[in-house]
Tab-separated table of N, CA and C in Angstrom:
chain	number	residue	atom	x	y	z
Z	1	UNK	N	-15.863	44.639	47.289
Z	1	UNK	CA	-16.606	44.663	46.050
Z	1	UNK	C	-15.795	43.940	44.982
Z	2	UNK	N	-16.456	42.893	44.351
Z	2	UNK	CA	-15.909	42.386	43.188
Z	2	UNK	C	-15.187	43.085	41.677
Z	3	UNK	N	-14.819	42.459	41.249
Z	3	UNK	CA	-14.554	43.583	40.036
Z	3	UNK	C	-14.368	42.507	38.740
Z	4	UNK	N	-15.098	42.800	37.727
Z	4	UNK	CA	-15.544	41.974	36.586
Z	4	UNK	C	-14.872	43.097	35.289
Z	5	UNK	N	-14.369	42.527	33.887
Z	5	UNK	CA	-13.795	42.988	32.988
Z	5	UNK	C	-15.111	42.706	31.899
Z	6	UNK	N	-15.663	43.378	31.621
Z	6	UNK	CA	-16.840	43.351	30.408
Z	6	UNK	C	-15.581	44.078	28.759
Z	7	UNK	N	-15.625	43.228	27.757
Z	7	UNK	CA	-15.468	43.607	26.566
Z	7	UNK	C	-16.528	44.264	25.635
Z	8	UNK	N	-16.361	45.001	25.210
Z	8	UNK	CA	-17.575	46.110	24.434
Z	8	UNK	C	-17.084	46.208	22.925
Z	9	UNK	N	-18.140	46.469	22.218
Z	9	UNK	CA	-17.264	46.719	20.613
Z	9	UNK	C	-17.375	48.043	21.202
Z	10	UNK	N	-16.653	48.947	19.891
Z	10	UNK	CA	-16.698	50.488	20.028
Z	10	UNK	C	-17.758	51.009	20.010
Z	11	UNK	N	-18.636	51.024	19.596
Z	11	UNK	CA	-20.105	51.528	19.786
Z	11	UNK	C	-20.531	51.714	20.905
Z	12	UNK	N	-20.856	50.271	21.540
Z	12	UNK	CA	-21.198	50.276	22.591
Z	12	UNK	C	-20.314	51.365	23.619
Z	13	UNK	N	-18.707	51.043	23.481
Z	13	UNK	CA	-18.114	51.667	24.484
Z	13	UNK	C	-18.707	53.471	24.486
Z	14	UNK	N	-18.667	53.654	23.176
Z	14	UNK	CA	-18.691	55.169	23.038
Z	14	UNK	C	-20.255	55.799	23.605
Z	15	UNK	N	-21.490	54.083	23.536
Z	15	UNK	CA	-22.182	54.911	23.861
Z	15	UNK	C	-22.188	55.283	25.672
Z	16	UNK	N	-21.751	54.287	26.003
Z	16	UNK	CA	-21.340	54.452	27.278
Z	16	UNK	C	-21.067	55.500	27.711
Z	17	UNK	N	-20.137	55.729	27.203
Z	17	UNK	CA	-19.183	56.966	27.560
Z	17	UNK	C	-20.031	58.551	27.747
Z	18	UNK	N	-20.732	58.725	26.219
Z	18	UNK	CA	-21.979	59.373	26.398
Z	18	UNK	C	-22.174	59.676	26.847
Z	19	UNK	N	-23.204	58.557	27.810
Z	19	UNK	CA	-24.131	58.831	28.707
Z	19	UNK	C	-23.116	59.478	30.392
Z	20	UNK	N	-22.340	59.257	30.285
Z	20	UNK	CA	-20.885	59.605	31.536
Z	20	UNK	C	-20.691	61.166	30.991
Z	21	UNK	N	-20.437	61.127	30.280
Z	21	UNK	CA	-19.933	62.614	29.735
Z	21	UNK	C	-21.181	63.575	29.196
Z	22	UNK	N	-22.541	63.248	29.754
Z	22	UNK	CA	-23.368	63.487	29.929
Z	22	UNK	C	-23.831	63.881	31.359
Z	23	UNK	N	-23.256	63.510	31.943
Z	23	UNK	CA	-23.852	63.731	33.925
Z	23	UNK	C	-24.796	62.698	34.534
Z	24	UNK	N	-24.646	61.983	33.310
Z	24	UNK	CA	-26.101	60.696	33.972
Z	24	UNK	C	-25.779	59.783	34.233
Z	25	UNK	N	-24.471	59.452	34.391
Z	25	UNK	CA	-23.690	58.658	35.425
Z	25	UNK	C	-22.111	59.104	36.024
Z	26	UNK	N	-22.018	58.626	36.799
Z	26	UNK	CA	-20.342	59.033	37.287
Z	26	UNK	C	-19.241	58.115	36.687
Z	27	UNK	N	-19.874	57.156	36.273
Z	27	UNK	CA	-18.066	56.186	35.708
Z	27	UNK	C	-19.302	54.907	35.006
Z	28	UNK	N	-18.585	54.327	34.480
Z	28	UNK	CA	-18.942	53.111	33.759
Z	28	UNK	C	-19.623	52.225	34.518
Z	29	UNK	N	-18.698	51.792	35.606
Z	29	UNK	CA	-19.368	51.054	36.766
Z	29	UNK	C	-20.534	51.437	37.228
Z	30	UNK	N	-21.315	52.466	37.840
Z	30	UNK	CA	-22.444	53.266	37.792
Z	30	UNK	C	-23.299	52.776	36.670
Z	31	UNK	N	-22.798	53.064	35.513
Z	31	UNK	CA	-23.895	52.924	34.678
Z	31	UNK	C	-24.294	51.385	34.400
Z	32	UNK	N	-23.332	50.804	34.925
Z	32	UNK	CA	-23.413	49.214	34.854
Z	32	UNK	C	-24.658	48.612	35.691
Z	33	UNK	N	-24.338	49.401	37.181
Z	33	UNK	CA	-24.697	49.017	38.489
Z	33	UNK	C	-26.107	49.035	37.923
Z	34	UNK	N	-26.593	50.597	37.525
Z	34	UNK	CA	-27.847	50.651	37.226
Z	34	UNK	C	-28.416	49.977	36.158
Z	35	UNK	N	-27.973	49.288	35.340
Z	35	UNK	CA	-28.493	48.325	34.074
Z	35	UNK	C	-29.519	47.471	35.165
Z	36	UNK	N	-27.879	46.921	35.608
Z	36	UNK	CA	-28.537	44.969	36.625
Z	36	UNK	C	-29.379	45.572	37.620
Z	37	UNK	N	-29.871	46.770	38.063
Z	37	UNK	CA	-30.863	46.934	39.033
Z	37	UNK	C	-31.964	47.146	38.403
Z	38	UNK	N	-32.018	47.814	37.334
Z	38	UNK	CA	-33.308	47.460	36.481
Z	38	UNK	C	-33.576	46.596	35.903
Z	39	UNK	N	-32.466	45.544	35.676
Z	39	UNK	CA	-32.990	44.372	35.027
Z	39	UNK	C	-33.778	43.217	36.160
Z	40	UNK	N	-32.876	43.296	37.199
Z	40	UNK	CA	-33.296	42.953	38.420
Z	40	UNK	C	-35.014	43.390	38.648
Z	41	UNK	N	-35.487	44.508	38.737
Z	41	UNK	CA	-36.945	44.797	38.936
Z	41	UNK	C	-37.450	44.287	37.835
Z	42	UNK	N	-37.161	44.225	36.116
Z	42	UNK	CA	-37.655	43.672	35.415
Z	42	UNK	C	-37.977	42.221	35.606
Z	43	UNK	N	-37.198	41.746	35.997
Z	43	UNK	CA	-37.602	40.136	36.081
Z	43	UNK	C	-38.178	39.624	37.272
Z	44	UNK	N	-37.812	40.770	38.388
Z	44	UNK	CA	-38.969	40.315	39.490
Z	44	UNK	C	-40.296	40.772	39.133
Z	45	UNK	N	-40.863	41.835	38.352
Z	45	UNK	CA	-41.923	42.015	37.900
Z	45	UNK	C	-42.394	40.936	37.120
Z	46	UNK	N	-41.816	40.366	35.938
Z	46	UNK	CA	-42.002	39.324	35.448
Z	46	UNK	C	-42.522	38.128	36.067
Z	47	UNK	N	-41.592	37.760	37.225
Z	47	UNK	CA	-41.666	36.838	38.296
Z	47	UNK	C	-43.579	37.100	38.749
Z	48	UNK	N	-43.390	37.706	39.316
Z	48	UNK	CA	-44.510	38.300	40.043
Z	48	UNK	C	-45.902	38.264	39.213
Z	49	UNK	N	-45.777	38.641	37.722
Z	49	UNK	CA	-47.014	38.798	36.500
Z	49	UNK	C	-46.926	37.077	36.807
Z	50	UNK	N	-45.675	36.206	36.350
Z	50	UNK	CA	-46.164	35.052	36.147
Z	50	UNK	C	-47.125	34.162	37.302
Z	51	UNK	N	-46.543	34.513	38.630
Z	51	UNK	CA	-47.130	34.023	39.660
Z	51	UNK	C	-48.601	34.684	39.447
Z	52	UNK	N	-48.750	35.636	39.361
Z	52	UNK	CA	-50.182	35.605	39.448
Z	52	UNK	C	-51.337	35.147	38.375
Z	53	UNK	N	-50.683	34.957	37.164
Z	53	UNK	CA	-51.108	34.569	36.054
Z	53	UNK	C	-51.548	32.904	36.582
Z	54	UNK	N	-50.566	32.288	37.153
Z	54	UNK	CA	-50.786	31.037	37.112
Z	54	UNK	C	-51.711	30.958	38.148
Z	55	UNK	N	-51.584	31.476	39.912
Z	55	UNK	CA	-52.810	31.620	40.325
Z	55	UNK	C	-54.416	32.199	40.192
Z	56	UNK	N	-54.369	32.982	39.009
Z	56	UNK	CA	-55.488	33.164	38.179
Z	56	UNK	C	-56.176	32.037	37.154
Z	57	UNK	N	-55.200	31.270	36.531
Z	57	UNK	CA	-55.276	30.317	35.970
Z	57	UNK	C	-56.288	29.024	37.106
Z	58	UNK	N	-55.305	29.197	38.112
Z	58	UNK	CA	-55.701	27.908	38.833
Z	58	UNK	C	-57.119	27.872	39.359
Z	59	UNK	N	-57.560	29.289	39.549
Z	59	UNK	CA	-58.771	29.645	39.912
Z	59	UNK	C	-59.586	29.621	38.660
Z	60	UNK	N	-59.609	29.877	37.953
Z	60	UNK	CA	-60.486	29.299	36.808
Z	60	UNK	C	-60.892	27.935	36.921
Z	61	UNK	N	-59.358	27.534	36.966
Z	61	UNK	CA	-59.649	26.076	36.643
Z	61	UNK	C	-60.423	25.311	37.522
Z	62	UNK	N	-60.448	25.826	38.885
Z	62	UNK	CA	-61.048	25.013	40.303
Z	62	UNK	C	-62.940	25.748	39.971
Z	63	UNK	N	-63.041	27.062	39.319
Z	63	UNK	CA	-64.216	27.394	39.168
Z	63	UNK	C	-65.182	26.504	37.923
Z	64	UNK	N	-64.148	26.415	36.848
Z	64	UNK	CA	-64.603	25.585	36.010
Z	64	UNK	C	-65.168	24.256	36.370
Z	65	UNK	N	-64.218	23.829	37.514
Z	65	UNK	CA	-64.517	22.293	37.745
Z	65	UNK	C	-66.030	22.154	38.366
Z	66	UNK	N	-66.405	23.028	39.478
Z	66	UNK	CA	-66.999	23.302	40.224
Z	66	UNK	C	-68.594	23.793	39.489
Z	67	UNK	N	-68.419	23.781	38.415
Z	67	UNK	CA	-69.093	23.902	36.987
Z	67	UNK	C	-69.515	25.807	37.195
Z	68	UNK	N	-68.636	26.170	37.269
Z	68	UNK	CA	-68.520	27.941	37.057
Z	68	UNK	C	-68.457	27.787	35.611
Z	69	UNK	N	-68.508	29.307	35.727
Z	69	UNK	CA	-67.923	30.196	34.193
Z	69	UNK	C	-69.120	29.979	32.676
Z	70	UNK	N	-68.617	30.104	32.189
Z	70	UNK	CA	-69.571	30.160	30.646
Z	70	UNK	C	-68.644	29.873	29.645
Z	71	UNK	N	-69.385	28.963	28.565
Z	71	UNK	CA	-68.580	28.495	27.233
Z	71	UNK	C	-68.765	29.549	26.524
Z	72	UNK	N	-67.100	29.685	26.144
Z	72	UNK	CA	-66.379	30.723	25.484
Z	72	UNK	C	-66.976	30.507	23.949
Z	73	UNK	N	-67.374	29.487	23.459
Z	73	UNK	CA	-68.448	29.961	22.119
Z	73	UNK	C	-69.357	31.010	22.193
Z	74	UNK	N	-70.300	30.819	23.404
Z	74	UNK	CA	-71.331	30.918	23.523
Z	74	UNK	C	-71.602	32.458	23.925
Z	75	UNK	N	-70.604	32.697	24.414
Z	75	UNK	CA	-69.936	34.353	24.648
Z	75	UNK	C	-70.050	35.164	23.702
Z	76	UNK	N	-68.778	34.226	22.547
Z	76	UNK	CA	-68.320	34.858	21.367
Z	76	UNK	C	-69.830	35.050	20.547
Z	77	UNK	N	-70.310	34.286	20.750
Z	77	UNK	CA	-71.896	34.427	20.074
Z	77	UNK	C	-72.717	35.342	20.464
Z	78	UNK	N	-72.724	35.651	21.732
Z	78	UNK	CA	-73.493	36.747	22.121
Z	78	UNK	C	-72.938	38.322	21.747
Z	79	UNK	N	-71.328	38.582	21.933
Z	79	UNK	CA	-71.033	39.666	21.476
Z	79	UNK	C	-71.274	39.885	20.164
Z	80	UNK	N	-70.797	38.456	19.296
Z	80	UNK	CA	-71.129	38.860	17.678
Z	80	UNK	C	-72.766	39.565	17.399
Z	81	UNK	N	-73.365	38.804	18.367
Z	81	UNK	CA	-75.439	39.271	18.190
Z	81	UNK	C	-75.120	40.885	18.389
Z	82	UNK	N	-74.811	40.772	19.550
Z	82	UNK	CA	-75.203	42.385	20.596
Z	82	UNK	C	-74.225	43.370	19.105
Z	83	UNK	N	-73.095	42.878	18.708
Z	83	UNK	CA	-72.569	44.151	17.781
Z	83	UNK	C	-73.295	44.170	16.401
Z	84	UNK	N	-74.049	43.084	15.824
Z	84	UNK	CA	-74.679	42.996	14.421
Z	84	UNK	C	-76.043	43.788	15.244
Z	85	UNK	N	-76.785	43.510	16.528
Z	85	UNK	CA	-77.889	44.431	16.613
Z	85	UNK	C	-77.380	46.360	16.980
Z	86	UNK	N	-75.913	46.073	17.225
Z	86	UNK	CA	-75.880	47.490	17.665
Z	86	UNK	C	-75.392	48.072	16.021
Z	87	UNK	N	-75.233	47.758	15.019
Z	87	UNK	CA	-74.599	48.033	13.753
Z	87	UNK	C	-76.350	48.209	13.164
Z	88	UNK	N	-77.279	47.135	13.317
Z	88	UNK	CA	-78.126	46.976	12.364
Z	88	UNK	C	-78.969	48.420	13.351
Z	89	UNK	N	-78.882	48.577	14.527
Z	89	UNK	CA	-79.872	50.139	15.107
Z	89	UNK	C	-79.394	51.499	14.550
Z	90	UNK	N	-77.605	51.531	14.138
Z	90	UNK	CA	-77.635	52.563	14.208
Z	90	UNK	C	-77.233	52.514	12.375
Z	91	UNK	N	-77.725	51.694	11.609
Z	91	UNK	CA	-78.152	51.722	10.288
Z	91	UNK	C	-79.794	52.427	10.089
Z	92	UNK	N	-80.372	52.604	10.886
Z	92	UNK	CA	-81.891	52.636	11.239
Z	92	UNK	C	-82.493	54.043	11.761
């Protein structure tokens, strides 16, 4: 196992320490270990949102071509109707 020297201001160190002299970790290293393993799932989650974002994207885009989908004016126009008739019924 490697071994790396991290510098901390005092704050940080103390909050460290804390959380050790707390029971919610065993030593510094521990609490380290567990940072980079959650940061680790954070960014593979990330990873993962982006990949699918972009294959969502791409599917639009191949539906669009294919002349799918509906103009996003024309949408916005219909919800604005449907909420001015659902405002103007229950004025009534």
């Amino acid at each position: 196992m490697a071994t790396m020297n991290v510098s901390l201001p005092d704050p940080l160190r103390d909050y460290v320490q804390s959380r050790i002299d707390s029971g919610q970790y065993a030593s510094v290293s521990d609490y380290v270990r567990d940072l980079i393993r959650r940061d680790q799932t954070i960014v593979a989650d990330e990873e993962r949102w982006l990949k699918d974002l972009d294959a969502s994207i791409e599917e639009s885009l191949t539906e669009m071509a294919a002349g799918g989908g509906r103009d996003l004016d024309e949408v916005c126009d219909e919800i604005i109707a449907d909420i001015r008739a659902s405002a103007d019924s229950q004025q009534h």
